[in-house]
Amino acid sequence: MIVMRKRARPSFPSRANLWLFPIVTTSLCDGFFHPIAVRKTMTMATATSAMDPATDEAEKSKIPSRELLIHWRGEKDVGYSKPFRHLEFTSSLLAELEVSSSENEESLFTFRNALNYAGQAAMADVSKESFNEAMQYFSISEHLSTDAMLTRDAIISAVQRSSLVHACYEVIASAENIKDLAQLAIEDGGFADLYKGGSNEGFTWCFRARNYGEMADPTAVPVAGKVKRFSSSARSMKLEGEGLKALTALLIKFGGKVNLLNPDCKVYIFDGLVGGKKVLARRISVGPRTSIIAPTTRICITNTPLEPIAAFSLCNVARIQNGMAILDPYAGSCATLLAASMITPQSRTVGIEIAHNGLVNRDDIQKDFSSRNLTKPLALLQGDSTDSSIRKQAKAAIGDKPFDAIIADPPYGIRESLRYNANSPLEELFASIAADRKNDDDRLLRIGGRLVAFVAVAGEETLEFRLPDQGLTDAAGLEFEVCREQFLNDKLSRWLVSYVCKR
């Protein structure tokens, strides 16, 4: 059973067993979320609809079922962020759909690789796996799509807040022969909004082609012992030339001008995907520009700042939404709250940090928000989150109500090594939640709210050893939900863990 907050949405007809994302006829282009717009506002406001107000209601109700293709953001090290990809994106989508909980959530979504390396150059198995998983088709069970009334705007918003998504494409047509793509696309109507007289006829556009297949010329002479193979960009000028010629019948229908630098809509041909067909797609959205809150760009400088992708992942797995009250009890330089403000500009955030201003300058943190046009925290408290008086101050900042989400990146063993306390920071947090829930008026986390945190596991330790025991978990009214492991080095892993407040 799916539990969600009610929101008025148009009802959609049911689909087959595995239902692909519905796409409205007059679709949004990627132009609604440009890096330039981010630089101006530094927020991730929900995309406005490109639907023509005069469009007939019957036309709006047409929902052709098209595949979505997700291009994941590259990794600085192979396998570094891959464990969080699916969890972050699906959690973002569930947040946009306002789905608070669902049984067997992982079974609701299907990802399948769009690539299968076939280059001539030798590639290590781990690199080949990384390459093959860099682009994936994504589909969703009809149970979620029907009950939650999935919309195109929800998909776009989910992509825009997912730090590990580079871009999302809508597949319009596929064919063995590139010459057949134009007619198939015209029949499909996937670009109709860009036609002269269409709702987006003034949109600028550009065309690009990518070849991910066998790229080496077997007759070519190797240069300096190297064999030409797949490159990270995979742009093919030859395929672009052939594609422009083959798509002429489609492109001449577009009403807008070509813009190679900053188009409203990008049209792509992909070659070399699984299945062997040429794929014609349009980019519908891009992921957030997380680098604007990178530690090197901030005014408040600390020794161990959390990187943006980790901060975004915490926030998205917590399924934060606009209007929510969010607490970080180990705030540090507030990377998590910066990410929360980018994802949900109308969220209300509070940070607690034990370090004094000489180590973590709160005025500089406020400047990090204001200089990026981000909503400032309601309070940045100096103190220990295990102190009930500090927690009461945190609640007072949001009107003495429980928080909707607690997001934390606790110290990785510093306090334990000093024997400051026999308990780990996460155990201390659970104990605080347990103490506060003895009185409903003092409750720190609302029922249905999430606690999402990183847990460091070193050497021969296990995650179970590092997590609060079941007795403390029950006392806090929490229930374990999901976890993912991220390898930091040979001796240390970082686990992302999520709990839901059930009682």
XYZ file of C-alpha atoms in Angstrom:
503
model
C 0.000 0.000 0.000
C 1.244 3.467 -0.868
C 0.808 6.251 1.665
C 0.958 9.801 0.377
C -0.298 13.286 0.946
C -3.255 14.117 -1.217
C -2.740 16.556 -4.034
C -5.239 17.388 -6.730
C -3.939 15.904 -9.970
C -5.640 14.875 -13.205
C -6.404 11.145 -13.332
C -4.515 9.097 -15.885
C -5.632 5.915 -17.633
C -3.974 2.746 -16.305
C -1.129 1.167 -18.246
C 0.324 -2.266 -18.724
C 2.147 -4.107 -15.953
C 5.390 -2.188 -16.273
C 4.327 1.324 -17.074
C 6.757 3.796 -18.570
C 6.697 7.434 -17.608
C 3.742 9.309 -19.147
C 4.644 12.294 -21.263
C 2.232 15.143 -21.973
C 1.853 16.178 -25.586
C 3.177 19.707 -25.252
C 6.391 18.899 -23.501
C 8.961 20.886 -21.599
C 12.399 21.352 -23.026
C 15.563 21.415 -21.026
C 15.654 25.174 -21.432
C 13.627 25.645 -18.256
C 16.642 24.787 -16.139
C 19.733 26.418 -17.542
C 22.979 26.819 -15.619
C 22.567 30.540 -16.345
C 19.251 30.538 -14.485
C 20.961 28.825 -11.576
C 23.680 31.458 -11.515
C 21.032 34.159 -11.352
C 18.861 32.665 -8.625
C 20.897 29.830 -7.103
C 17.625 27.997 -6.470
C 15.864 25.011 -7.927
C 12.334 26.298 -8.227
C 9.797 23.968 -9.783
C 9.745 24.204 -13.551
C 6.842 26.097 -15.021
C 4.701 24.323 -17.548
C 5.174 25.040 -21.206
C 1.600 23.967 -21.892
C -0.219 26.498 -24.031
C -3.154 27.809 -21.939
C -5.306 27.691 -25.055
C -4.532 24.031 -25.703
C -7.658 21.905 -25.878
C -8.313 19.887 -22.710
C -8.641 16.707 -24.758
C -5.194 17.390 -26.200
C -3.763 17.802 -22.699
C -5.125 14.410 -21.673
C -3.141 12.567 -24.346
C -0.323 10.768 -22.612
C 1.845 8.817 -25.080
C 4.102 6.398 -23.259
C 7.768 7.040 -24.077
C 10.963 5.703 -22.607
C 13.228 7.867 -20.523
C 16.995 7.684 -20.799
C 19.070 8.818 -17.838
C 22.690 9.891 -18.292
C 24.405 9.709 -14.907
C 26.967 12.222 -13.739
C 30.580 11.099 -14.089
C 32.542 9.909 -11.050
C 35.866 11.216 -9.791
C 36.740 7.606 -8.914
C 35.115 4.505 -10.377
C 32.308 3.373 -8.060
C 32.501 6.429 -5.790
C 28.946 7.719 -6.253
C 27.303 4.850 -8.137
C 25.844 3.234 -4.970
C 23.671 6.332 -4.408
C 22.424 6.874 -7.990
C 19.181 4.933 -8.042
C 18.296 5.661 -4.426
C 18.785 9.404 -4.765
C 16.806 9.707 -7.991
C 13.880 7.499 -6.962
C 13.707 9.225 -3.570
C 13.648 12.593 -5.350
C 10.795 11.410 -7.556
C 8.821 10.058 -4.600
C 9.330 13.395 -2.835
C 8.004 15.306 -5.844
C 5.001 12.963 -5.931
C 4.582 13.504 -2.172
C 4.741 9.773 -1.525
C 5.720 9.407 2.117
C 6.089 5.627 2.199
C 5.417 2.574 0.072
C 5.897 -1.140 0.515
C 8.683 -2.738 -1.536
C 9.673 0.587 -3.066
C 12.695 -0.792 -4.877
C 10.435 -3.114 -6.899
C 8.523 -0.080 -8.226
C 11.459 1.030 -10.393
C 13.456 -0.649 -13.139
C 16.811 0.494 -14.514
C 18.436 -1.256 -17.469
C 21.729 -0.443 -19.115
C 21.573 1.465 -22.379
C 25.229 0.831 -23.243
C 27.314 -2.259 -23.920
C 30.983 -1.547 -24.659
C 32.148 -2.974 -27.967
C 35.360 -1.028 -28.550
C 38.570 -2.633 -29.784
C 40.745 -1.376 -26.949
C 41.058 -3.546 -23.872
C 39.094 -2.270 -20.906
C 39.196 -3.522 -17.336
C 35.998 -5.202 -16.166
C 35.363 -2.485 -13.581
C 35.783 0.237 -16.224
C 33.563 -1.637 -18.664
C 30.870 -1.987 -16.018
C 31.138 1.714 -15.231
C 30.820 2.575 -18.927
C 27.833 0.276 -19.486
C 25.963 1.768 -16.519
C 26.654 5.401 -17.447
C 23.338 5.609 -19.338
C 20.239 3.675 -18.348
C 16.620 3.342 -19.408
C 14.202 3.937 -16.560
C 10.677 2.612 -16.104
C 8.192 2.451 -13.263
C 5.503 0.050 -12.063
C 1.930 0.930 -12.939
C 1.013 0.763 -9.241
C 2.982 3.900 -8.431
C 2.225 5.695 -11.690
C -1.515 5.201 -11.279
C -1.826 5.811 -7.537
C 0.554 8.751 -7.378
C -0.639 10.262 -10.673
C 2.766 10.733 -12.202
C 3.258 13.913 -14.217
C 5.938 15.249 -16.500
C 6.626 18.147 -14.155
C 7.363 15.671 -11.341
C 9.939 13.898 -13.511
C 11.605 17.162 -14.475
C 11.675 18.391 -10.877
C 13.147 15.081 -9.707
C 15.946 15.351 -12.261
C 16.644 18.968 -11.358
C 17.238 18.073 -7.705
C 19.199 14.825 -8.250
C 22.908 15.533 -7.933
C 23.969 12.302 -9.646
C 21.907 12.851 -12.803
C 23.707 14.614 -15.634
C 20.710 14.771 -17.962
C 17.424 13.053 -18.794
C 16.239 12.362 -22.338
C 12.885 11.415 -23.781
C 13.096 8.829 -26.562
C 10.974 9.977 -29.488
C 11.879 7.412 -32.152
C 14.272 4.559 -32.873
C 15.110 2.810 -36.126
C 17.725 0.630 -37.799
C 18.175 3.255 -40.515
C 18.837 6.876 -39.608
C 16.746 7.962 -42.614
C 13.587 6.623 -40.953
C 13.853 8.693 -37.782
C 12.309 11.916 -39.119
C 9.091 10.316 -40.327
C 8.733 8.262 -37.143
C 9.191 11.391 -35.036
C 6.618 13.312 -37.077
C 4.119 10.490 -36.641
C 4.866 10.328 -32.920
C 4.370 14.083 -32.393
C 7.145 14.271 -29.828
C 8.450 17.574 -31.243
C 5.059 19.060 -32.199
C 5.300 21.816 -29.577
C 8.367 23.187 -31.431
C 6.573 23.402 -34.780
C 5.421 26.707 -36.254
C 2.161 27.397 -34.462
C 3.083 25.058 -31.596
C 3.065 26.091 -27.948
C 6.876 26.432 -27.966
C 7.399 27.587 -31.550
C 9.809 30.305 -30.473
C 12.152 27.945 -28.641
C 15.715 27.936 -29.885
C 17.266 24.541 -30.512
C 20.376 22.671 -31.547
C 21.211 19.170 -32.743
C 23.913 16.848 -31.462
C 24.908 13.238 -32.160
C 26.645 10.742 -29.897
C 28.189 7.433 -30.929
C 28.734 4.972 -28.089
C 29.317 1.905 -30.241
C 32.325 0.428 -32.047
C 34.308 3.577 -32.759
C 37.643 2.183 -33.872
C 38.563 1.904 -37.523
C 40.079 -1.599 -37.917
C 42.106 -0.416 -40.926
C 43.600 2.571 -39.134
C 47.268 2.579 -38.153
C 47.677 2.981 -34.363
C 49.287 6.239 -33.271
C 52.061 5.811 -30.696
C 50.701 2.369 -29.880
C 47.231 3.672 -29.046
C 43.947 2.383 -30.455
C 41.069 4.758 -30.996
C 38.158 3.798 -28.795
C 35.247 5.191 -26.806
C 35.740 8.711 -25.469
C 33.835 10.362 -22.646
C 32.031 12.800 -24.936
C 31.455 10.348 -27.802
C 30.413 13.228 -30.048
C 30.426 12.189 -33.701
C 30.682 14.958 -36.280
C 30.138 12.420 -39.056
C 26.907 11.223 -37.444
C 25.809 14.818 -36.920
C 26.245 15.545 -40.611
C 24.285 12.454 -41.572
C 21.676 13.194 -38.927
C 21.034 16.772 -40.035
C 20.454 15.559 -43.572
C 18.221 12.692 -42.467
C 16.145 14.890 -40.115
C 15.539 17.721 -42.592
C 11.828 16.905 -42.975
C 11.412 17.223 -39.208
C 13.688 20.170 -38.470
C 12.172 22.464 -41.106
C 8.927 22.312 -39.130
C 10.577 23.985 -36.114
C 9.589 27.610 -35.579
C 12.550 28.704 -33.482
C 16.099 29.595 -34.471
C 19.220 27.486 -34.065
C 21.283 28.367 -30.988
C 24.439 26.319 -30.529
C 25.516 27.922 -27.250
C 22.415 28.120 -25.073
C 19.406 26.527 -26.745
C 16.027 26.023 -25.140
C 15.878 22.490 -26.477
C 18.539 19.973 -27.511
C 17.787 17.267 -30.064
C 20.001 14.172 -30.026
C 20.715 11.088 -32.070
C 22.333 8.292 -30.082
C 24.064 5.429 -31.858
C 25.593 2.338 -30.312
C 22.974 1.823 -27.587
C 21.794 -1.618 -26.571
C 19.542 -2.985 -29.293
C 21.621 -1.584 -32.119
C 19.078 0.989 -33.317
C 19.609 4.705 -33.900
C 17.713 6.624 -31.189
C 16.229 10.108 -31.645
C 15.640 11.895 -28.338
C 15.164 15.296 -26.790
C 16.750 16.402 -23.569
C 14.002 17.310 -21.128
C 16.005 18.280 -18.059
C 19.456 18.432 -16.482
C 20.710 17.813 -12.960
C 21.597 20.592 -10.514
C 24.816 22.578 -10.680
C 26.088 21.394 -7.330
C 29.471 23.065 -7.750
C 28.021 26.397 -6.640
C 28.177 25.151 -3.037
C 31.542 23.382 -3.355
C 33.744 23.907 -0.252
C 36.305 25.867 -2.283
C 33.634 28.433 -3.196
C 32.382 29.062 0.314
C 33.216 31.845 2.733
C 33.036 29.608 5.807
C 36.053 27.328 5.671
C 36.358 24.234 7.879
C 38.728 21.280 7.988
C 36.355 18.521 6.884
C 33.493 20.020 4.847
C 30.917 17.721 3.276
C 31.061 17.664 -0.529
C 27.909 18.829 -2.393
C 26.942 15.448 -3.890
C 26.956 13.839 -0.444
C 24.871 16.720 0.953
C 22.364 16.474 -1.909
C 22.122 12.702 -1.471
C 21.277 13.059 2.222
C 18.577 15.633 1.498
C 17.013 13.707 -1.357
C 16.920 10.377 0.456
C 15.167 12.261 3.275
C 12.584 13.286 0.618
C 12.523 16.896 1.698
C 9.790 19.117 0.293
C 9.046 22.825 0.280
C 7.676 23.992 3.615
C 9.332 21.214 5.597
C 11.254 21.908 8.792
C 14.755 20.391 8.580
C 17.322 19.963 11.358
C 21.032 19.213 11.096
C 22.263 18.449 14.645
C 25.924 18.290 13.500
C 25.755 21.196 11.068
C 29.425 22.148 10.692
C 29.664 24.643 7.822
C 26.064 23.766 6.815
C 26.663 21.905 3.566
C 23.459 19.912 4.110
C 21.394 23.054 4.739
C 22.866 24.747 1.659
C 21.811 21.730 -0.400
C 18.376 21.721 1.232
C 17.891 25.378 0.339
C 18.828 24.679 -3.288
C 16.449 21.716 -3.525
C 13.541 23.261 -1.600
C 13.840 27.061 -1.374
C 10.811 27.267 0.921
C 12.065 24.763 3.481
C 12.767 25.954 7.027
C 16.166 24.874 8.281
C 17.955 24.891 11.630
C 21.554 23.921 12.355
C 23.196 22.951 15.652
C 26.994 22.962 15.891
C 29.075 22.470 19.033
C 32.141 24.335 17.691
C 32.510 28.011 18.583
C 32.704 30.821 16.034
C 36.473 30.710 16.001
C 36.247 27.306 14.311
C 32.897 27.576 12.510
C 31.990 31.196 11.873
C 28.202 31.505 11.747
C 28.298 34.966 10.177
C 30.307 33.507 7.294
C 27.771 30.685 6.962
C 24.956 33.226 6.650
C 26.964 34.978 3.939
C 27.316 31.665 2.083
C 23.518 31.573 1.863
C 22.900 35.244 1.059
C 25.647 35.447 -1.573
C 23.938 32.610 -3.455
C 20.399 33.942 -3.039
C 19.528 30.925 -0.910
C 17.043 30.938 1.954
C 18.965 31.387 5.193
C 18.560 29.025 8.156
C 16.084 30.191 10.773
C 18.705 29.530 13.432
C 22.351 28.473 13.652
C 22.796 27.433 17.263
C 26.065 26.952 19.093
C 25.779 24.044 21.474
C 25.579 20.284 21.893
C 22.580 18.589 20.300
C 22.499 16.155 23.243
C 21.542 19.113 25.454
C 17.740 19.242 25.742
C 17.787 23.038 26.135
C 19.565 23.394 22.774
C 17.016 21.115 21.106
C 14.217 23.221 22.588
C 15.813 26.322 21.058
C 15.937 24.533 17.703
C 12.240 23.675 17.929
C 11.383 27.207 19.034
C 12.871 28.490 15.767
C 10.192 26.582 13.810
C 7.275 27.355 16.117
C 7.724 24.583 18.710
C 6.680 21.861 16.287
C 8.518 18.598 15.515
C 10.927 18.597 12.594
C 9.911 16.885 9.342
C 13.443 15.624 8.656
C 16.725 15.268 10.504
C 19.774 15.136 8.249
C 23.212 14.548 9.681
C 26.833 13.874 8.845
C 28.131 13.141 12.357
C 31.843 13.247 13.242
C 33.638 10.144 11.972
C 34.941 8.830 15.279
C 36.755 11.930 16.568
C 34.737 12.109 19.736
C 34.939 8.331 20.249
C 38.726 8.382 19.935
C 38.881 11.035 22.656
C 36.500 8.981 24.777
C 34.293 12.062 25.091
C 31.368 9.711 25.338
C 31.012 5.948 25.191
C 28.232 6.355 22.638
C 28.686 7.276 18.991
C 27.198 10.574 17.733
C 24.356 8.663 16.039
C 23.588 6.780 19.254
C 23.534 10.100 21.099
C 21.091 11.462 18.516
C 18.818 8.426 18.868
C 18.919 8.791 22.651
C 17.939 12.463 22.331
C 15.007 11.602 20.073
C 13.947 8.881 22.517
C 14.093 11.284 25.463
C 12.057 13.946 23.654
C 9.299 11.615 22.454
C 8.289 10.743 26.009
C 6.174 13.879 25.814
C 4.384 14.592 22.518
C 4.902 18.317 23.025
C 8.670 17.767 23.121
C 8.882 15.385 20.147
C 11.893 16.229 17.963
C 10.876 14.312 14.812
C 7.299 14.012 13.629
C 5.695 10.650 12.951
C 6.361 9.904 9.278
C 9.485 12.048 9.253
C 12.898 10.721 8.253
C 16.316 10.641 9.837
C 19.061 10.245 7.234
C 22.716 10.152 8.193
C 26.170 8.977 7.190
C 27.813 6.290 9.297
C 31.536 5.590 9.036
C 32.644 1.951 9.160
C 36.380 1.278 9.464
C 38.556 -1.802 9.089
C 36.913 -5.038 10.186
C 33.883 -3.305 11.680
C 30.383 -3.983 10.353
C 27.545 -1.552 9.797
C 25.458 -3.407 12.368
C 28.145 -2.754 14.968
C 28.137 0.980 14.209
C 24.352 1.452 14.220
C 22.286 2.045 17.371
C 20.960 -1.248 18.740
C 17.338 -2.301 18.318
C 16.408 -1.296 21.856
C 17.568 2.292 21.332
C 16.001 2.361 17.860
C 12.649 1.278 19.287
C 12.934 3.796 22.124
C 13.404 6.543 19.528
C 10.298 5.339 17.672
C 12.370 4.765 14.531
C 12.351 1.994 11.950
C 15.283 1.198 9.681
C 14.429 1.874 6.031
C 17.406 1.592 3.656
C 21.197 1.811 3.469
C 23.918 2.149 0.829
C 27.680 1.740 1.161
C 30.206 4.129 -0.338
C 33.863 3.088 -0.316
C 36.120 5.996 0.632
C 39.419 4.100 0.740
C 40.829 0.682 1.581
C 40.205 1.168 5.289
C 37.039 3.257 5.476
C 33.507 3.076 4.119
C 30.714 5.568 4.523
C 27.177 4.204 4.761
C 24.112 6.312 4.023
C 21.326 5.091 6.328
C 17.693 6.128 6.490
C 15.164 5.663 9.279
C 11.446 6.531 9.396
C 9.702 7.703 12.542
C 6.836 5.270 13.074
C 5.771 5.945 16.651
